[in-house]
Coordinates of C-alpha atoms and ligand atoms in Angstrom, one line a residue:
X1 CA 0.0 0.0 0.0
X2 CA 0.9 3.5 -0.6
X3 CA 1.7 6.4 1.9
X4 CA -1.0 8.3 0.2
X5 CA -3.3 5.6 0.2
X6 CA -1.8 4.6 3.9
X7 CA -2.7 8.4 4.6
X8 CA -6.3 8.7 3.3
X9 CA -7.5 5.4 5.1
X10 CA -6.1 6.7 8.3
X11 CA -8.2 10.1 8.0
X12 CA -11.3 8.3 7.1
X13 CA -11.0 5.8 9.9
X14 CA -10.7 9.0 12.3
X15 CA -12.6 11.4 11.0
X16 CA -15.1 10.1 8.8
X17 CA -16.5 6.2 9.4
X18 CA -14.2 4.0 11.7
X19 CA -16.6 0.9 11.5
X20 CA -16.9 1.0 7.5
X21 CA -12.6 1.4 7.2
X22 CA -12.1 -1.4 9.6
X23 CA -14.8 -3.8 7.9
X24 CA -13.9 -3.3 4.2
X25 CA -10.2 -3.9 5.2
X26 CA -11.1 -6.9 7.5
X27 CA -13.0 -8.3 4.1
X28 CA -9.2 -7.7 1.8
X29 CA -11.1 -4.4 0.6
X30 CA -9.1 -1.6 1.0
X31 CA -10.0 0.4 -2.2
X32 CA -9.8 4.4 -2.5
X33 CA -11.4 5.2 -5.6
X34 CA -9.3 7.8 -7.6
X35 CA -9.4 8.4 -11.2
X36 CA -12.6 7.2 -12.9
X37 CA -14.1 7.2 -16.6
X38 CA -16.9 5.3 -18.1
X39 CA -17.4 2.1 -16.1
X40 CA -14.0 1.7 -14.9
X41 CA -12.3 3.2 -11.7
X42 CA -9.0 3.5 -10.6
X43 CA -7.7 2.7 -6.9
X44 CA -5.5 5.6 -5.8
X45 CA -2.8 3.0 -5.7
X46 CA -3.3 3.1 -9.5
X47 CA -5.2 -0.9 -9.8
X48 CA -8.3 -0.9 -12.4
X49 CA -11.2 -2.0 -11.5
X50 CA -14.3 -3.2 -13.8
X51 CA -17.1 -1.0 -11.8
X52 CA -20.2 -3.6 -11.2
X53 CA -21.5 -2.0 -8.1
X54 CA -22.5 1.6 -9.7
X55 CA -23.5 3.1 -6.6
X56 CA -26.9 1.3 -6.8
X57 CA -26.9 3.0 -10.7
X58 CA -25.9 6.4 -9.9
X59 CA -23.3 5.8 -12.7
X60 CA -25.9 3.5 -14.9
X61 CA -24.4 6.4 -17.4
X62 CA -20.8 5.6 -16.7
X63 CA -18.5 7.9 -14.8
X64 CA -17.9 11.3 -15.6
X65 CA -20.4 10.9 -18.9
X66 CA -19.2 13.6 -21.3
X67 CA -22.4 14.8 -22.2
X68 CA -23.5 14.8 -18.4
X69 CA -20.7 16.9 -17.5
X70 CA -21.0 19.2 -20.4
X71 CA -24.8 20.1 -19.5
X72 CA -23.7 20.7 -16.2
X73 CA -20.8 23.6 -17.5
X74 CA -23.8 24.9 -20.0
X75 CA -25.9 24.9 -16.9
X76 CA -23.1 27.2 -14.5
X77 CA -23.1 29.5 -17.7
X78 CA -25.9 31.4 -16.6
X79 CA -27.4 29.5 -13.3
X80 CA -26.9 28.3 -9.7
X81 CA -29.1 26.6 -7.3
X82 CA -31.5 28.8 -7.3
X83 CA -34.1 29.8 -5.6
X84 CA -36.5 27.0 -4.2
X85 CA -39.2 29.4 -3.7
X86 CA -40.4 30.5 -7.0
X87 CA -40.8 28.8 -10.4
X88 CA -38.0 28.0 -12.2
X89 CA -37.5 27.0 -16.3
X90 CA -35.2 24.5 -15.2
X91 CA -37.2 22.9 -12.5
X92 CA -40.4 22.9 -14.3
X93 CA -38.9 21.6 -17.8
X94 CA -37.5 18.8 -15.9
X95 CA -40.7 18.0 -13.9
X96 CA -42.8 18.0 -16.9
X97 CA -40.4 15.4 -18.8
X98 CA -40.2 13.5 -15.4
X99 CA -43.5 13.1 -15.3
X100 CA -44.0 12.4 -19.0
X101 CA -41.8 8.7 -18.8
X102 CA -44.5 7.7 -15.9
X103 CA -48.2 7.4 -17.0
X104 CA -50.8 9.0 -14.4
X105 CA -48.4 11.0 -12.4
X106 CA -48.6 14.7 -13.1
X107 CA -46.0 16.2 -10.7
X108 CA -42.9 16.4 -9.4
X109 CA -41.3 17.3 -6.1
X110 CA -37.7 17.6 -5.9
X111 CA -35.4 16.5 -3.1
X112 CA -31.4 16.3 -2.8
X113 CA -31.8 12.4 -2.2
X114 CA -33.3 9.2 -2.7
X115 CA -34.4 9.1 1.3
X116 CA -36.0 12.4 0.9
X117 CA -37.8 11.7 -1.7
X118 CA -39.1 8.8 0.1
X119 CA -40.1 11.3 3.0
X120 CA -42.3 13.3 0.4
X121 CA -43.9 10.0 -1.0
X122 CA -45.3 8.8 3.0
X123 CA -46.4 12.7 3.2
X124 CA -48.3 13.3 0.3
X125 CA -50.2 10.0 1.1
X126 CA -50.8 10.5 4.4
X127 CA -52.3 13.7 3.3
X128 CA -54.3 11.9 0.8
X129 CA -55.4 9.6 3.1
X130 CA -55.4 11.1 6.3
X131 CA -54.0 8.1 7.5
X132 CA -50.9 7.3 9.4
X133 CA -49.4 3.8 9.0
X134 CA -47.3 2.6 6.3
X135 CA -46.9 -1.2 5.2
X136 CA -43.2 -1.9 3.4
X137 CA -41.3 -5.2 2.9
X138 CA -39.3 -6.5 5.4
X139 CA -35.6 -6.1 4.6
X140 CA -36.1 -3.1 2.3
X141 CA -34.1 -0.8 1.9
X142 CA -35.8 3.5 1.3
X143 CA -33.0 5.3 2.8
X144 CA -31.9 6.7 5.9
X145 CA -34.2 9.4 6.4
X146 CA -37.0 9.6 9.4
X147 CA -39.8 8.2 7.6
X148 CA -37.5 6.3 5.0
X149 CA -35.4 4.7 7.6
X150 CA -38.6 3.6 9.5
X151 CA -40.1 2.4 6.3
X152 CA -36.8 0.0 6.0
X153 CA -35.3 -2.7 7.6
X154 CA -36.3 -3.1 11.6
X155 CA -32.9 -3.1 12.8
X156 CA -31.2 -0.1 11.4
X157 CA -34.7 2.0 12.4
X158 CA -33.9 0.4 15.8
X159 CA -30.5 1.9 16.1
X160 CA -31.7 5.6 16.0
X161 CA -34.8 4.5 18.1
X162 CA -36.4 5.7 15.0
X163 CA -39.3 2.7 14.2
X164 CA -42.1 4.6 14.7
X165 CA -45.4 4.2 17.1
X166 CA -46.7 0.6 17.1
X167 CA -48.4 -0.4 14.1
X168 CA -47.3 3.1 12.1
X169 CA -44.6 0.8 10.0
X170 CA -45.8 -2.7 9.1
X171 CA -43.5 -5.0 7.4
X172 CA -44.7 -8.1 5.4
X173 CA -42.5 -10.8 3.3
X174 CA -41.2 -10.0 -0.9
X175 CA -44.0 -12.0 -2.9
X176 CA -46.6 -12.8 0.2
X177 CA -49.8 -10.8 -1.0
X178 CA -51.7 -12.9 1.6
X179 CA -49.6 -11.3 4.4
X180 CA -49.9 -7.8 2.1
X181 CA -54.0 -8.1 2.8
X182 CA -53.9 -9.1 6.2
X183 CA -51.7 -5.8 6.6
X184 CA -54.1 -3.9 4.6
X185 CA -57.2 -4.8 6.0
X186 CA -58.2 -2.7 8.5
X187 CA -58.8 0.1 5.6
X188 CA -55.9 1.8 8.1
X189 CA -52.9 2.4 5.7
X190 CA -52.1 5.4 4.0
X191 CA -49.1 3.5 1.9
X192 CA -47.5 0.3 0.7
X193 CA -44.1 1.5 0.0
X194 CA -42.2 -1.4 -2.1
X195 CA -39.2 -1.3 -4.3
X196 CA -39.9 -3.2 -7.5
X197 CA -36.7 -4.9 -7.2
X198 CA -35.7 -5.1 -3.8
X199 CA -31.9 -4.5 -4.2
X200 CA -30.4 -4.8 -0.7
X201 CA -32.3 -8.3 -0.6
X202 CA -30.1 -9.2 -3.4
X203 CA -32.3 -8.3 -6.3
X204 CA -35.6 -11.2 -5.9
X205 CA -37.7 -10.6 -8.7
X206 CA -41.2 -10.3 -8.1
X207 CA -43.3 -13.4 -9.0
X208 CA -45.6 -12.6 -11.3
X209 CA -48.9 -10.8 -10.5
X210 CA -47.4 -10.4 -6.8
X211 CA -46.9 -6.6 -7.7
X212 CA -50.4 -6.1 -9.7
X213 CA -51.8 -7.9 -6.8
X214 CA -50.4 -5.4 -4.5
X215 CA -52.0 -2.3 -6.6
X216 CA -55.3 -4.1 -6.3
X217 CA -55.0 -4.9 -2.7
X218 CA -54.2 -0.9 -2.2
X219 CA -56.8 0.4 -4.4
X220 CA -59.3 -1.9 -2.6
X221 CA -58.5 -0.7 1.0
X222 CA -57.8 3.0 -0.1
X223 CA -53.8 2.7 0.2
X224 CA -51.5 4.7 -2.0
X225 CA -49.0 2.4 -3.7
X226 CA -45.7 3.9 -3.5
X227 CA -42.7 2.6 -6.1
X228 CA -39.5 2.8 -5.0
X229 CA -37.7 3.2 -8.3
X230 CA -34.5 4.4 -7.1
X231 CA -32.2 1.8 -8.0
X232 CA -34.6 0.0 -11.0
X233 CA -35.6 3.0 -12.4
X234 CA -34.1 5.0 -15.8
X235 CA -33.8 2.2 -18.0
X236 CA -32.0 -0.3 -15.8
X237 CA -34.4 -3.3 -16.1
X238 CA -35.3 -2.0 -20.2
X239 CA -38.6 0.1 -19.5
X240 CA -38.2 3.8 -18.2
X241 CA -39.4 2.1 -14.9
X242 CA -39.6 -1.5 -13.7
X243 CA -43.2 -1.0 -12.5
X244 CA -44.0 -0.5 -16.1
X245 CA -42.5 -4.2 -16.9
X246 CA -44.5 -5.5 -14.0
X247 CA -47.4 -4.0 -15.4
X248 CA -48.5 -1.5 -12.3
X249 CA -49.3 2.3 -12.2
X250 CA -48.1 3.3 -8.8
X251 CA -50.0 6.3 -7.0
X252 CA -46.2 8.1 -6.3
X253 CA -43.2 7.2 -7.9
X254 CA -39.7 7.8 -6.3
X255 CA -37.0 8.2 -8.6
X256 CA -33.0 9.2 -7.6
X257 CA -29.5 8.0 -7.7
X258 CA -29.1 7.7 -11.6
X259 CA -31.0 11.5 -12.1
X260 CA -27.7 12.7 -11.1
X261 CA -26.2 11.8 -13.7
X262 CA -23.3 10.5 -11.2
X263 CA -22.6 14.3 -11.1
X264 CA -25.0 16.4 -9.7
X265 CA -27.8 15.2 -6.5
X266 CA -31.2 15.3 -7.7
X267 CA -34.2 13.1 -6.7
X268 CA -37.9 13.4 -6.6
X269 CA -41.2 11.8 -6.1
X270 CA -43.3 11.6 -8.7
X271 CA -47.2 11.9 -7.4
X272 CA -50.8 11.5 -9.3
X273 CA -53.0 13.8 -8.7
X274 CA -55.0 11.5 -6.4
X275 CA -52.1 11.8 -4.2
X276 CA -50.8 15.4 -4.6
X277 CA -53.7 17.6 -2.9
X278 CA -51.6 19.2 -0.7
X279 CA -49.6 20.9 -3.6
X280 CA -52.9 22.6 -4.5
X281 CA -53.7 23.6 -0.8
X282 CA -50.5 24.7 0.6
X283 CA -47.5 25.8 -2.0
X284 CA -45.2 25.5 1.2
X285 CA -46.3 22.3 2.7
X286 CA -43.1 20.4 1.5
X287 CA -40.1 22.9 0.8
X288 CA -36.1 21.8 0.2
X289 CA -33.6 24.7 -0.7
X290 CA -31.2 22.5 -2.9
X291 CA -34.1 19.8 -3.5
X292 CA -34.6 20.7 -7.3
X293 CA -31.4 22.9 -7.7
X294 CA -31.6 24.4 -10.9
X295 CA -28.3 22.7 -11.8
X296 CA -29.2 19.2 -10.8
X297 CA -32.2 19.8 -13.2
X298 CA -30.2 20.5 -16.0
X299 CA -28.1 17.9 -15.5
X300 CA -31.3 15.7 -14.6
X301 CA -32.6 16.7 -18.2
X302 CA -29.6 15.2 -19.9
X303 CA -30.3 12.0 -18.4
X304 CA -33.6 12.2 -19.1
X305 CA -32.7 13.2 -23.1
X306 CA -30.0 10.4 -22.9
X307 CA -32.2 7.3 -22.0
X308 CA -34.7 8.4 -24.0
X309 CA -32.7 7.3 -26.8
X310 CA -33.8 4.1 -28.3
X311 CA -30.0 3.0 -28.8
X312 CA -30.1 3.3 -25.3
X313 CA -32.9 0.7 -23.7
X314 CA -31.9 -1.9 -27.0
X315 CA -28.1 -1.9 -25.6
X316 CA -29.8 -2.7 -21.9
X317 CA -30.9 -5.6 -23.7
X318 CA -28.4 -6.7 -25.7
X319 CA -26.3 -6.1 -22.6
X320 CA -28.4 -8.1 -20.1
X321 CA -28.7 -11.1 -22.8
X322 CA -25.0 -11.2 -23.3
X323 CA -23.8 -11.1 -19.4
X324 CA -26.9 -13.6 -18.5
X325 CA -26.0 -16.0 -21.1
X326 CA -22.4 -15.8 -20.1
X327 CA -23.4 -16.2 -16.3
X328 CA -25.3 -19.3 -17.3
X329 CA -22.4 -20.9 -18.6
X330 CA -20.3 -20.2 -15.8
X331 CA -23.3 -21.3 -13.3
X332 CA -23.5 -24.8 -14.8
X333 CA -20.0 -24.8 -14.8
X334 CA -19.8 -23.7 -10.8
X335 CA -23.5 -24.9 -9.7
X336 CA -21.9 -25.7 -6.2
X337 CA -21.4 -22.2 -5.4
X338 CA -23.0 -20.1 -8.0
X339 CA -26.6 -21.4 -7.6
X340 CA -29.1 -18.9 -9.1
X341 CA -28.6 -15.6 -11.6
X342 CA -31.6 -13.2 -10.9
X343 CA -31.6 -11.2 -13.7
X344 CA -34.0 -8.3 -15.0
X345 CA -32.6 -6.1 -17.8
X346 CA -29.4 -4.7 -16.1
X347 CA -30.5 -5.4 -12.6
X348 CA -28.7 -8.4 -11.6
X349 CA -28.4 -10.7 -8.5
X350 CA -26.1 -13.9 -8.1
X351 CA -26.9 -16.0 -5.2
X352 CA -24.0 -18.4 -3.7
X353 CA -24.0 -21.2 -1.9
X354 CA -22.8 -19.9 1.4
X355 CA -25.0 -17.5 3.6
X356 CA -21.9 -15.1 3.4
X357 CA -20.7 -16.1 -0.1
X358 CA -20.7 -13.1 -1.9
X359 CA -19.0 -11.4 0.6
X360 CA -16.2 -14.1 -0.4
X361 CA -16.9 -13.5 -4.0
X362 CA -16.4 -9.9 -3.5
X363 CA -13.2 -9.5 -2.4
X364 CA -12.0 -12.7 -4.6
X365 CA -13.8 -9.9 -7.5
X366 CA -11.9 -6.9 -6.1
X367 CA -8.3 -9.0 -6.8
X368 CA -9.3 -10.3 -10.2
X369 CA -10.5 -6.6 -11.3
X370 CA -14.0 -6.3 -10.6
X371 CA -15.6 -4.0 -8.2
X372 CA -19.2 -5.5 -7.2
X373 CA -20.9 -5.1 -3.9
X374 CA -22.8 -8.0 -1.6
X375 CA -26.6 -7.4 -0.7
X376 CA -26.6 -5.8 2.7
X377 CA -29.5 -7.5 4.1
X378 CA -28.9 -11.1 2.3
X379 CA -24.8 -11.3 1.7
X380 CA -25.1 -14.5 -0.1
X381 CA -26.3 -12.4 -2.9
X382 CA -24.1 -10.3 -5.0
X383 CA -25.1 -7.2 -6.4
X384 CA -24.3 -7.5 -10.7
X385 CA -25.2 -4.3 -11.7
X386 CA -23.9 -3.0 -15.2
X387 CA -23.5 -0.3 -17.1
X388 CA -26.5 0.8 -19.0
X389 CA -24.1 2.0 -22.1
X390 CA -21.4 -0.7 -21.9
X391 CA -20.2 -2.7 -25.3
X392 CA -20.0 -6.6 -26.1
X393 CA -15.7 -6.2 -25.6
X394 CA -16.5 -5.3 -22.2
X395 CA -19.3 -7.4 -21.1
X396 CA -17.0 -9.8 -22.2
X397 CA -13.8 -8.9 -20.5
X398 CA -16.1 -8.6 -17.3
X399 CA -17.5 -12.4 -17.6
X400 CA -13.7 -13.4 -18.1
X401 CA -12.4 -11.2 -15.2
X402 CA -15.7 -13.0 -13.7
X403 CA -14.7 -16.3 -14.4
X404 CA -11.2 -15.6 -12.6
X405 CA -13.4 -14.2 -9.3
X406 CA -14.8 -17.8 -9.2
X407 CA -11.8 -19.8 -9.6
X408 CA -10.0 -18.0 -7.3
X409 CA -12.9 -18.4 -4.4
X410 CA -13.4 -21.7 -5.2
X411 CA -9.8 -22.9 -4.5
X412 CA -9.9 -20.5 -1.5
X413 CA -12.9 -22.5 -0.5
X414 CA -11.2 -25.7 -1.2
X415 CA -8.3 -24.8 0.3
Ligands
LIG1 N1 -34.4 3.7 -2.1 C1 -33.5 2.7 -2.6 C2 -34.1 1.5 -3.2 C3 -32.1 2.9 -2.5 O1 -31.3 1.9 -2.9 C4 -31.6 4.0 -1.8 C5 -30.1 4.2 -1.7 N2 -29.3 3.1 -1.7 C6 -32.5 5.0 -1.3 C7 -33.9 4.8 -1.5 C8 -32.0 6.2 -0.6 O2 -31.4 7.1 -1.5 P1 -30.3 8.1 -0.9 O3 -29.1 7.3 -0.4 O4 -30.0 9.0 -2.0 O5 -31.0 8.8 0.2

């Protein structure tokens, strides 16, 4: 290791997260990301890295996108942040194409992150409903926000004492709509919050109907559905949003991460009217100073412009069917330890045969040149999630690089 490097990973451990330093390295993870460009990054120490974790598809444009960066240096021309208070072209051009990808919505509320504009989803519908409690899926994941965190996973609400009064946050089983109506039917709940994919449970796809059947069950007991499109939304799964490929209109969308472009924060929630009356009632009711900066919306635009692109969603495709049929081979060829690909456009989850095993897998990854991140709630599940622009020379250098992960955990394992 470097001095420099050396250097940085002392600061973080005392300054910034001590825990996170001391687990990564305890894994054989000690990367510093320095230089990145497309979808590959560069340790400080100078090692390349495939990137496969994306940030949860922050990057699904690749790192430092040209064309996200130059909308960004158009958009300092003449703008700054703004000013949250008062109509803005770039904030309303941006809602109004937001809004245009996802059928029934009709407007847009910004927020600097994915958690917040979770916050603003579980508002608007307990407006809407004038109802309090919230049903979600155990082990999701909405962010680390009030509502958001209470919305997730039991155990990281518990450590901020931040679950909520008994019975405000239900959580029910992926796939389980019979444990979804019992939840629901006391005509109580203002929202079922649900990510279509549920990525920090390693990416289960829903079965089918489970997610229609969820819509009904809501509309039936006067519930908002809430989609949680912050990783599977913008093109990752080959629709503008995975709800779409599931066949549901959500009451409020959520959308974040990838609206950045990877360069500027920008999220929002996307709400139906049937869910937005509090917009018309009280222009104040929900207010962010750099929620909706001016240039996050600009940038946000380009993204927007970008996917849009039918190039774009055929390569997701052509992507997804070249790294799934290359994963297939390898699974027959390791079905001892790599038991099942999950796979949905560019949304991809590989399940090992160890409870911890892509843990394993991810620092075996890390030394044969791929960076790819375990599922924090189910580790035997790896996080696969490529590029939304990548070619067939690197999908195929990745399933090689891939290939070497495996041998070298397997003889680990064997050894
Ligand atoms: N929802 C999902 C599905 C997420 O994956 C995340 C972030 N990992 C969030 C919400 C929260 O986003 P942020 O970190 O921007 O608050």
């Amino acid at each position: 290791m470097t001095d420099e490097k050396r250097r940085i990973l002392d600061l973080a451990a005392r300054h910034v997260c001590p825990h996170r330093v001391e687990m990564l390295q305890g894994l054989g993870v000690d990367l510093v990301i320095g230089r990145r460009e497309g979808y590959r990054i560069w340790d400080v120490d100078g090692r390349e890295l495939l990137d496969f974790h994306l940030n949860g598809g922050v990057f699904n444009l690749g790192h430092r996108n040209p064309e996200v960066i130059d909308a960004l240096r158009q958009g300092l021309e003449t703008l700054d942040i703004g000013n949250h208070h008062f109509p803005s072209p770039a904030r309303a051009e941006l809602a109004a194409a937001l809004v245009a990808t996802a059928p029934g919505t009709q407007y847009a509320v910004f927020a600097p992150s994915g958690g917040e504009a979770i916050e603003i989803a579980i508002k608007s519908a307990r407006h809407a409903t004038q109802r309090r409690a919230v049903v979600s899926i155990r082990n999701g994941y909405h962010g680390h926000t009030g509502l958001a965190l209470a919305a997730g996973d039991e155990r990281a609400a518990a450590l901020f004492l931040s679950q909520g009064a008994a019975g405000e946050f239900v959580h029910v089983p992926f796939n389980d709509l019979a444990a979804m109506a019992a939840a629901l039917a006391g005509d109580d709940v203002a929202a079922v919050v649900v990510e279509t994919i549920p990525a920090t449970s390693g990416f289960p796809l829903p079965e089918p109907g489970y997610l229609p059947g969820v819509k009904a069950l809501c509309e039936r007991h006067g519930a908002m559905y809430i989609a949680d499109e912050v990783q599977t939304g913008l093109g990752r799964t080959g629709h503008w949003w995975a709800v779409q490929r599931f066949g549901v209109q959500p009451d409020i969308l959520v959308t974040g991460k990838g609206l950045s472009g990877g360069i500027y924060p920008i999220a929002a929630a996307l709400l139906a009217p049937r869910a937005a009356g509090w917009l018309q009632s009280d222009g104040w009711g929900h207010v962010s100073t750099f929620g909706g900066a001016e240039l996050g919306c600009r940038v946000g635009l380009k993204v927007l412009e970008i996917t849009a692109r039918p190039e774009v969603l055929r390569n997701v495709a052509a992507v997804s069917e070249r790294l799934g049929a290359g994963l297939e081979v390898l699974r027959r060829q390791y079905g001892d330890w790599l038991v099942e690909v999950r796979r949905c456009g560019v949304v991809m989850g590989l399940r090992f045969a160890n409870p911890r095993g892509a843990m394993l897998m991810a620092k075996h990854l890390y030394d044969a040149g791929i960076w790819a991140m375990f599922a924090g709630f189910d580790p035997s599940v790896l996080q696969f999630k490529a590029g939304m622009l990548i070619d067939a020379a690197y999908c195929d250098e990745a399933l090689t690089r891939f290939a070497d992960g495996l041998r070298r955990c397997t003889a680990a394992l064997a050894g």
